[in-house]
Structure formats: structure tokens, C-alpha cells
């Protein structure tokens, strides 16, 4: 099978372009990666050219040794993904120690995987472990309203989660574990990758202050839906705050507990504090 005919590749491209249509990806902003299933690797392996040199990841991910990932390229534009996938994405292989990678397909005009590769792979390693292998997608985008809130809300998991939960009844059902927040850090290096991967031990959403958001999920639909839900809640909150700084009514802690019971989700009590 040709790589571009594979369903996982088509899903990858669709998700990235959907993010562009939502205005999450200005210029070359954002990145996406997918941990490819073994049967999917075998279905397209005939197209691989595994003779390219190994490159250092910039961190160590031993639990991902031998795995393959589809990733967006550094400096590439999400708006171009459906126009020329082979020039804007790559399939990479991680070596047997989890220290290096090599491109086996894609980036046909040159280039390298996303500059956030250390963050992606460290997050993949964590989510593979804590989800028993179910999570396969890591998505980083620059949603406008989430970024705006990092200038006006305290940069704590508790405040961000509670404020977002209150904006729409579905929110605590879609992300019942809450969201984590990383204070501003230089992107692309090991330090921010470590900070994000620590949050991914608890959450499927990590917000980077003044920068964007990382989401993890089992497949493309669930991960995109998670990003979309959090950003919509943020948009509602921005509108509420612009109308008046204090709410006349909202969803209460007891309302959340009742919701959790009926929808059979567990909501951590640390987010259900009395204001």
C-alpha cells in the first residue's frame, strides 16, 4: 500500500487541516504526532527508505524503542498538509535505545521533524504507560482563547480547570481529570518537555502559558475533539469576562458532583473548592 493511501495517514492529514480551519495554526505554528500501530507500519513498510542517518532526539525515551511515528515537519504549514503531505510530514523510527530517530518516509524536499519532537516523544512515552498503550496522538496547537486566558487567570491547574468546567456542562465529562498548566518556558527543549510530561501523568491536556496547548488521546477524533472542547470553553469564558467580571450564576461544586454521578466519571475534589 502507498503511504498516502493508508487510513492513518489520511486521518493525520485531515486532523491537521481541521486545526488550520479552526485558526489554531498561524504560519508554521503547532505540531502533530501519531504513534503508528504495528500492523499499520507493516502495511506501508515497502515505501520506507531506512538508510538515512540517525539523529539525536534530544532526550531519552526507552519505552518507545523501535516504535514508528508520523510527525509534522519543523517550519511546515498546516494549511499545506493536504496539498503535499510528503513534503510536510514524515514517518520516523526510534532506535533500540530510545535516544535517536531517523526519517524513513517524507520530508521529501528536506527538513526535519517538528522542533517540539522531544516534548512529543516524552509525552507519548508517559501516555503509552499510563493509558496501557491506548493513547497514540499528541497534538500541539495555538488556540486563541486559551492563550488569552493565560494572561488573566492564575497559572494553576485548579483555577484553569474549574473556570473551564463551569463554561459548559460537557466539559467535566470530556476532560474529567482537568487540565494542567505550564508557566512560560522556552519551547523546543528538554526542560519544557519534562514539565509537560509530568503534567501528562495526571491530565490529557497541558496548557503552555502565552503559547498554546498540548492534548493527548487515543485517536484523531478524540484528540481533536478534546482540543476543540477546551478551546470552546475558553472562548465562552473570554466572552463572559468581557461582559462582566463576576458571574451572576454558574455550575456549583454540588452540581458537578451530581453530574459526575450520573455520567459515571470521577472529578477530583481539588477542583471543587468553594469560591
PDB file of N, CA, C and O in Angstrom, residues 89-133:
ATOM      1  N   UNK A  89       5.260  16.291   6.068  1.00  0.00           N
ATOM      2  CA  UNK A  89       5.209  15.344   7.178  1.00  0.00           C
ATOM      3  C   UNK A  89       6.295  14.287   6.999  1.00  0.00           C
ATOM      4  O   UNK A  89       6.929  14.192   5.947  1.00  0.00           O
ATOM      5  N   UNK A  90       6.490  13.494   8.038  1.00  0.00           N
ATOM      6  CA  UNK A  90       7.477  12.414   7.962  1.00  0.00           C
ATOM      7  C   UNK A  90       7.016  11.246   8.819  1.00  0.00           C
ATOM      8  O   UNK A  90       6.235  11.414   9.768  1.00  0.00           O
ATOM      9  N   UNK A  91       7.496  10.083   8.462  1.00  0.00           N
ATOM     10  CA  UNK A  91       7.420   8.918   9.348  1.00  0.00           C
ATOM     11  C   UNK A  91       8.833   8.682   9.860  1.00  0.00           C
ATOM     12  O   UNK A  91       9.787   8.613   9.064  1.00  0.00           O
ATOM     13  N   UNK A  92       8.966   8.602  11.179  1.00  0.00           N
ATOM     14  CA  UNK A  92      10.280   8.405  11.778  1.00  0.00           C
ATOM     15  C   UNK A  92      10.300   7.103  12.573  1.00  0.00           C
ATOM     16  O   UNK A  92       9.265   6.622  13.037  1.00  0.00           O
ATOM     17  N   UNK A  93      11.493   6.562  12.709  1.00  0.00           N
ATOM     18  CA  UNK A  93      11.730   5.360  13.507  1.00  0.00           C
ATOM     19  C   UNK A  93      12.618   5.741  14.695  1.00  0.00           C
ATOM     20  O   UNK A  93      13.595   6.469  14.533  1.00  0.00           O
ATOM     21  N   UNK A  94      12.276   5.250  15.880  1.00  0.00           N
ATOM     22  CA  UNK A  94      13.094   5.461  17.072  1.00  0.00           C
ATOM     23  C   UNK A  94      14.029   4.261  17.235  1.00  0.00           C
ATOM     24  O   UNK A  94      13.628   3.113  17.020  1.00  0.00           O
ATOM     25  N   UNK A  95      15.274   4.514  17.604  1.00  0.00           N
ATOM     26  CA  UNK A  95      16.252   3.425  17.684  1.00  0.00           C
ATOM     27  C   UNK A  95      16.015   2.537  18.904  1.00  0.00           C
ATOM     28  O   UNK A  95      15.116   2.764  19.710  1.00  0.00           O
ATOM     29  N   UNK A  96      16.848   1.500  19.024  1.00  0.00           N
ATOM     30  CA  UNK A  96      16.638   0.473  20.045  1.00  0.00           C
ATOM     31  C   UNK A  96      16.913   0.962  21.463  1.00  0.00           C
ATOM     32  O   UNK A  96      16.569   0.281  22.430  1.00  0.00           O
ATOM     33  N   UNK A  97      17.521   2.133  21.611  1.00  0.00           N
ATOM     34  CA  UNK A  97      17.751   2.698  22.938  1.00  0.00           C
ATOM     35  C   UNK A  97      16.794   3.841  23.264  1.00  0.00           C
ATOM     36  O   UNK A  97      16.758   4.316  24.397  1.00  0.00           O
ATOM     37  N   UNK A  98      16.055   4.308  22.282  1.00  0.00           N
ATOM     38  CA  UNK A  98      15.170   5.445  22.505  1.00  0.00           C
ATOM     39  C   UNK A  98      15.912   6.760  22.618  1.00  0.00           C
ATOM     40  O   UNK A  98      15.431   7.694  23.265  1.00  0.00           O
ATOM     41  N   UNK A  99      17.061   6.850  21.959  1.00  0.00           N
ATOM     42  CA  UNK A  99      17.876   8.068  22.030  1.00  0.00           C
ATOM     43  C   UNK A  99      17.977   8.804  20.699  1.00  0.00           C
ATOM     44  O   UNK A  99      18.297   9.991  20.664  1.00  0.00           O
ATOM     45  N   UNK A 100      17.733   8.091  19.601  1.00  0.00           N
ATOM     46  CA  UNK A 100      17.880   8.677  18.272  1.00  0.00           C
ATOM     47  C   UNK A 100      16.678   8.319  17.405  1.00  0.00           C
ATOM     48  O   UNK A 100      15.914   7.397  17.703  1.00  0.00           O
ATOM     49  N   UNK A 101      16.533   9.074  16.310  1.00  0.00           N
ATOM     50  CA  UNK A 101      15.479   8.795  15.341  1.00  0.00           C
ATOM     51  C   UNK A 101      16.063   8.908  13.936  1.00  0.00           C
ATOM     52  O   UNK A 101      17.113   9.514  13.723  1.00  0.00           O
ATOM     53  N   UNK A 102      15.370   8.325  12.984  1.00  0.00           N
ATOM     54  CA  UNK A 102      15.707   8.548  11.586  1.00  0.00           C
ATOM     55  C   UNK A 102      14.414   8.629  10.777  1.00  0.00           C
ATOM     56  O   UNK A 102      13.403   8.008  11.126  1.00  0.00           O
ATOM     57  N   UNK A 103      14.462   9.408   9.721  1.00  0.00           N
ATOM     58  CA  UNK A 103      13.318   9.562   8.830  1.00  0.00           C
ATOM     59  C   UNK A 103      13.302   8.382   7.858  1.00  0.00           C
ATOM     60  O   UNK A 103      14.306   8.102   7.190  1.00  0.00           O
ATOM     61  N   UNK A 104      12.186   7.690   7.767  1.00  0.00           N
ATOM     62  CA  UNK A 104      12.075   6.570   6.827  1.00  0.00           C
ATOM     63  C   UNK A 104      11.131   6.884   5.671  1.00  0.00           C
ATOM     64  O   UNK A 104      11.070   6.136   4.686  1.00  0.00           O
ATOM     65  N   UNK A 105      10.379   7.982   5.804  1.00  0.00           N
ATOM     66  CA  UNK A 105       9.494   8.428   4.721  1.00  0.00           C
ATOM     67  C   UNK A 105       9.166   9.893   4.944  1.00  0.00           C
ATOM     68  O   UNK A 105       9.062  10.355   6.085  1.00  0.00           O
ATOM     69  N   UNK A 106       8.996  10.637   3.859  1.00  0.00           N
ATOM     70  CA  UNK A 106       8.518  12.004   3.946  1.00  0.00           C
ATOM     71  C   UNK A 106       9.601  13.063   3.987  1.00  0.00           C
ATOM     72  O   UNK A 106      10.789  12.763   3.831  1.00  0.00           O
ATOM     73  N   UNK A 107       9.152  14.309   4.193  1.00  0.00           N
ATOM     74  CA  UNK A 107      10.032  15.488   4.131  1.00  0.00           C
ATOM     75  C   UNK A 107      10.923  15.377   2.893  1.00  0.00           C
ATOM     76  O   UNK A 107      12.139  15.508   2.964  1.00  0.00           O
ATOM     77  N   UNK A 108      10.261  15.122   1.755  1.00  0.00           N
ATOM     78  CA  UNK A 108      10.977  14.799   0.524  1.00  0.00           C
ATOM     79  C   UNK A 108      11.795  15.967  -0.017  1.00  0.00           C
ATOM     80  O   UNK A 108      12.713  15.757  -0.816  1.00  0.00           O
ATOM     81  N   UNK A 109      11.469  17.174   0.423  1.00  0.00           N
ATOM     82  CA  UNK A 109      12.239  18.342  -0.007  1.00  0.00           C
ATOM     83  C   UNK A 109      13.264  18.776   1.034  1.00  0.00           C
ATOM     84  O   UNK A 109      13.814  19.873   0.960  1.00  0.00           O
ATOM     85  N   UNK A 110      13.502  17.903   2.001  1.00  0.00           N
ATOM     86  CA  UNK A 110      14.444  18.215   3.069  1.00  0.00           C
ATOM     87  C   UNK A 110      13.743  18.741   4.302  1.00  0.00           C
ATOM     88  O   UNK A 110      12.536  18.998   4.309  1.00  0.00           O
ATOM     89  N   UNK A 111      14.498  18.880   5.374  1.00  0.00           N
ATOM     90  CA  UNK A 111      13.933  19.358   6.631  1.00  0.00           C
ATOM     91  C   UNK A 111      14.034  18.310   7.714  1.00  0.00           C
ATOM     92  O   UNK A 111      14.611  17.231   7.532  1.00  0.00           O
ATOM     93  N   UNK A 112      13.444  18.626   8.836  1.00  0.00           N
ATOM     94  CA  UNK A 112      13.485  17.724   9.983  1.00  0.00           C
ATOM     95  C   UNK A 112      12.134  17.722  10.679  1.00  0.00           C
ATOM     96  O   UNK A 112      11.309  18.610  10.438  1.00  0.00           O
ATOM     97  N   UNK A 113      11.886  16.751  11.534  1.00  0.00           N
ATOM     98  CA  UNK A 113      10.621  16.733  12.262  1.00  0.00           C
ATOM     99  C   UNK A 113      10.461  17.962  13.143  1.00  0.00           C
ATOM    100  O   UNK A 113      11.416  18.687  13.420  1.00  0.00           O
ATOM    101  N   UNK A 114       9.247  18.175  13.607  1.00  0.00           N
ATOM    102  CA  UNK A 114       8.922  19.308  14.458  1.00  0.00           C
ATOM    103  C   UNK A 114       9.981  19.595  15.508  1.00  0.00           C
ATOM    104  O   UNK A 114      10.550  18.672  16.105  1.00  0.00           O
ATOM    105  N   UNK A 115      10.211  20.876  15.752  1.00  0.00           N
ATOM    106  CA  UNK A 115      11.173  21.277  16.785  1.00  0.00           C
ATOM    107  C   UNK A 115      10.725  20.849  18.176  1.00  0.00           C
ATOM    108  O   UNK A 115      11.524  20.816  19.108  1.00  0.00           O
ATOM    109  N   UNK A 116       9.436  20.534  18.314  1.00  0.00           N
ATOM    110  CA  UNK A 116       8.908  20.070  19.599  1.00  0.00           C
ATOM    111  C   UNK A 116       8.989  18.553  19.742  1.00  0.00           C
ATOM    112  O   UNK A 116       8.309  17.975  20.598  1.00  0.00           O
ATOM    113  N   UNK A 117       9.814  17.890  18.921  1.00  0.00           N
ATOM    114  CA  UNK A 117       9.885  16.426  18.970  1.00  0.00           C
ATOM    115  C   UNK A 117      10.200  15.894  20.367  1.00  0.00           C
ATOM    116  O   UNK A 117       9.591  14.898  20.795  1.00  0.00           O
ATOM    117  N   UNK A 118      11.135  16.497  21.136  1.00  0.00           N
ATOM    118  CA  UNK A 118      11.360  15.979  22.492  1.00  0.00           C
ATOM    119  C   UNK A 118      10.092  15.991  23.352  1.00  0.00           C
ATOM    120  O   UNK A 118       9.809  15.013  24.059  1.00  0.00           O
ATOM    121  N   UNK A 119       9.315  17.076  23.282  1.00  0.00           N
ATOM    122  CA  UNK A 119       8.065  17.141  24.055  1.00  0.00           C
ATOM    123  C   UNK A 119       7.082  16.079  23.583  1.00  0.00           C
ATOM    124  O   UNK A 119       6.443  15.393  24.400  1.00  0.00           O
ATOM    125  N   UNK A 120       6.948  15.939  22.271  1.00  0.00           N
ATOM    126  CA  UNK A 120       6.021  14.939  21.750  1.00  0.00           C
ATOM    127  C   UNK A 120       6.393  13.538  22.220  1.00  0.00           C
ATOM    128  O   UNK A 120       5.545  12.790  22.727  1.00  0.00           O
ATOM    129  N   UNK A 121       7.652  13.158  22.044  1.00  0.00           N
ATOM    130  CA  UNK A 121       8.030  11.786  22.368  1.00  0.00           C
ATOM    131  C   UNK A 121       8.004  11.524  23.869  1.00  0.00           C
ATOM    132  O   UNK A 121       7.609  10.428  24.307  1.00  0.00           O
ATOM    133  N   UNK A 122       8.401  12.502  24.686  1.00  0.00           N
ATOM    134  CA  UNK A 122       8.304  12.300  26.139  1.00  0.00           C
ATOM    135  C   UNK A 122       6.850  12.158  26.566  1.00  0.00           C
ATOM    136  O   UNK A 122       6.522  11.347  27.443  1.00  0.00           O
ATOM    137  N   UNK A 123       5.965  12.946  25.940  1.00  0.00           N
ATOM    138  CA  UNK A 123       4.544  12.816  26.257  1.00  0.00           C
ATOM    139  C   UNK A 123       3.998  11.479  25.773  1.00  0.00           C
ATOM    140  O   UNK A 123       3.194  10.839  26.466  1.00  0.00           O
ATOM    141  N   UNK A 124       4.419  11.042  24.597  1.00  0.00           N
ATOM    142  CA  UNK A 124       3.989   9.732  24.108  1.00  0.00           C
ATOM    143  C   UNK A 124       4.423   8.627  25.069  1.00  0.00           C
ATOM    144  O   UNK A 124       3.654   7.684  25.336  1.00  0.00           O
ATOM    145  N   UNK A 125       5.639   8.732  25.573  1.00  0.00           N
ATOM    146  CA  UNK A 125       6.132   7.698  26.480  1.00  0.00           C
ATOM    147  C   UNK A 125       5.277   7.636  27.740  1.00  0.00           C
ATOM    148  O   UNK A 125       4.880   6.550  28.199  1.00  0.00           O
ATOM    149  N   UNK A 126       4.965   8.798  28.294  1.00  0.00           N
ATOM    150  CA  UNK A 126       4.132   8.845  29.503  1.00  0.00           C
ATOM    151  C   UNK A 126       2.734   8.306  29.216  1.00  0.00           C
ATOM    152  O   UNK A 126       2.211   7.461  29.951  1.00  0.00           O
ATOM    153  N   UNK A 127       2.106   8.801  28.146  1.00  0.00           N
ATOM    154  CA  UNK A 127       0.722   8.410  27.878  1.00  0.00           C
ATOM    155  C   UNK A 127       0.621   6.945  27.455  1.00  0.00           C
ATOM    156  O   UNK A 127      -0.392   6.291  27.745  1.00  0.00           O
ATOM    157  N   UNK A 128       1.633   6.416  26.799  1.00  0.00           N
ATOM    158  CA  UNK A 128       1.630   4.991  26.480  1.00  0.00           C
ATOM    159  C   UNK A 128       1.578   4.172  27.770  1.00  0.00           C
ATOM    160  O   UNK A 128       0.831   3.190  27.873  1.00  0.00           O
ATOM    161  N   UNK A 129       2.356   4.612  28.757  1.00  0.00           N
ATOM    162  CA  UNK A 129       2.400   3.886  30.031  1.00  0.00           C
ATOM    163  C   UNK A 129       1.108   4.048  30.825  1.00  0.00           C
ATOM    164  O   UNK A 129       0.523   3.051  31.256  1.00  0.00           O
ATOM    165  N   UNK A 130       0.662   5.278  31.029  1.00  0.00           N
ATOM    166  CA  UNK A 130      -0.486   5.487  31.920  1.00  0.00           C
ATOM    167  C   UNK A 130      -1.805   5.071  31.283  1.00  0.00           C
ATOM    168  O   UNK A 130      -2.786   4.830  31.998  1.00  0.00           O
ATOM    169  N   UNK A 131      -1.850   4.974  29.947  1.00  0.00           N
ATOM    170  CA  UNK A 131      -3.089   4.549  29.280  1.00  0.00           C
ATOM    171  C   UNK A 131      -3.039   3.093  28.841  1.00  0.00           C
ATOM    172  O   UNK A 131      -3.929   2.637  28.120  1.00  0.00           O
ATOM    173  N   UNK A 132      -1.997   2.380  29.260  1.00  0.00           N
ATOM    174  CA  UNK A 132      -1.813   0.990  28.837  1.00  0.00           C
ATOM    175  C   UNK A 132      -1.782   0.859  27.315  1.00  0.00           C
ATOM    176  O   UNK A 132      -2.329  -0.099  26.744  1.00  0.00           O
ATOM    177  N   UNK A 133      -1.154   1.840  26.674  1.00  0.00           N
ATOM    178  CA  UNK A 133      -0.963   1.777  25.240  1.00  0.00           C
ATOM    179  C   UNK A 133      -2.082   2.335  24.396  1.00  0.00           C
ATOM    180  O   UNK A 133      -1.965   2.388  23.163  1.00  0.00           O
TER     181      UNK A 133
END
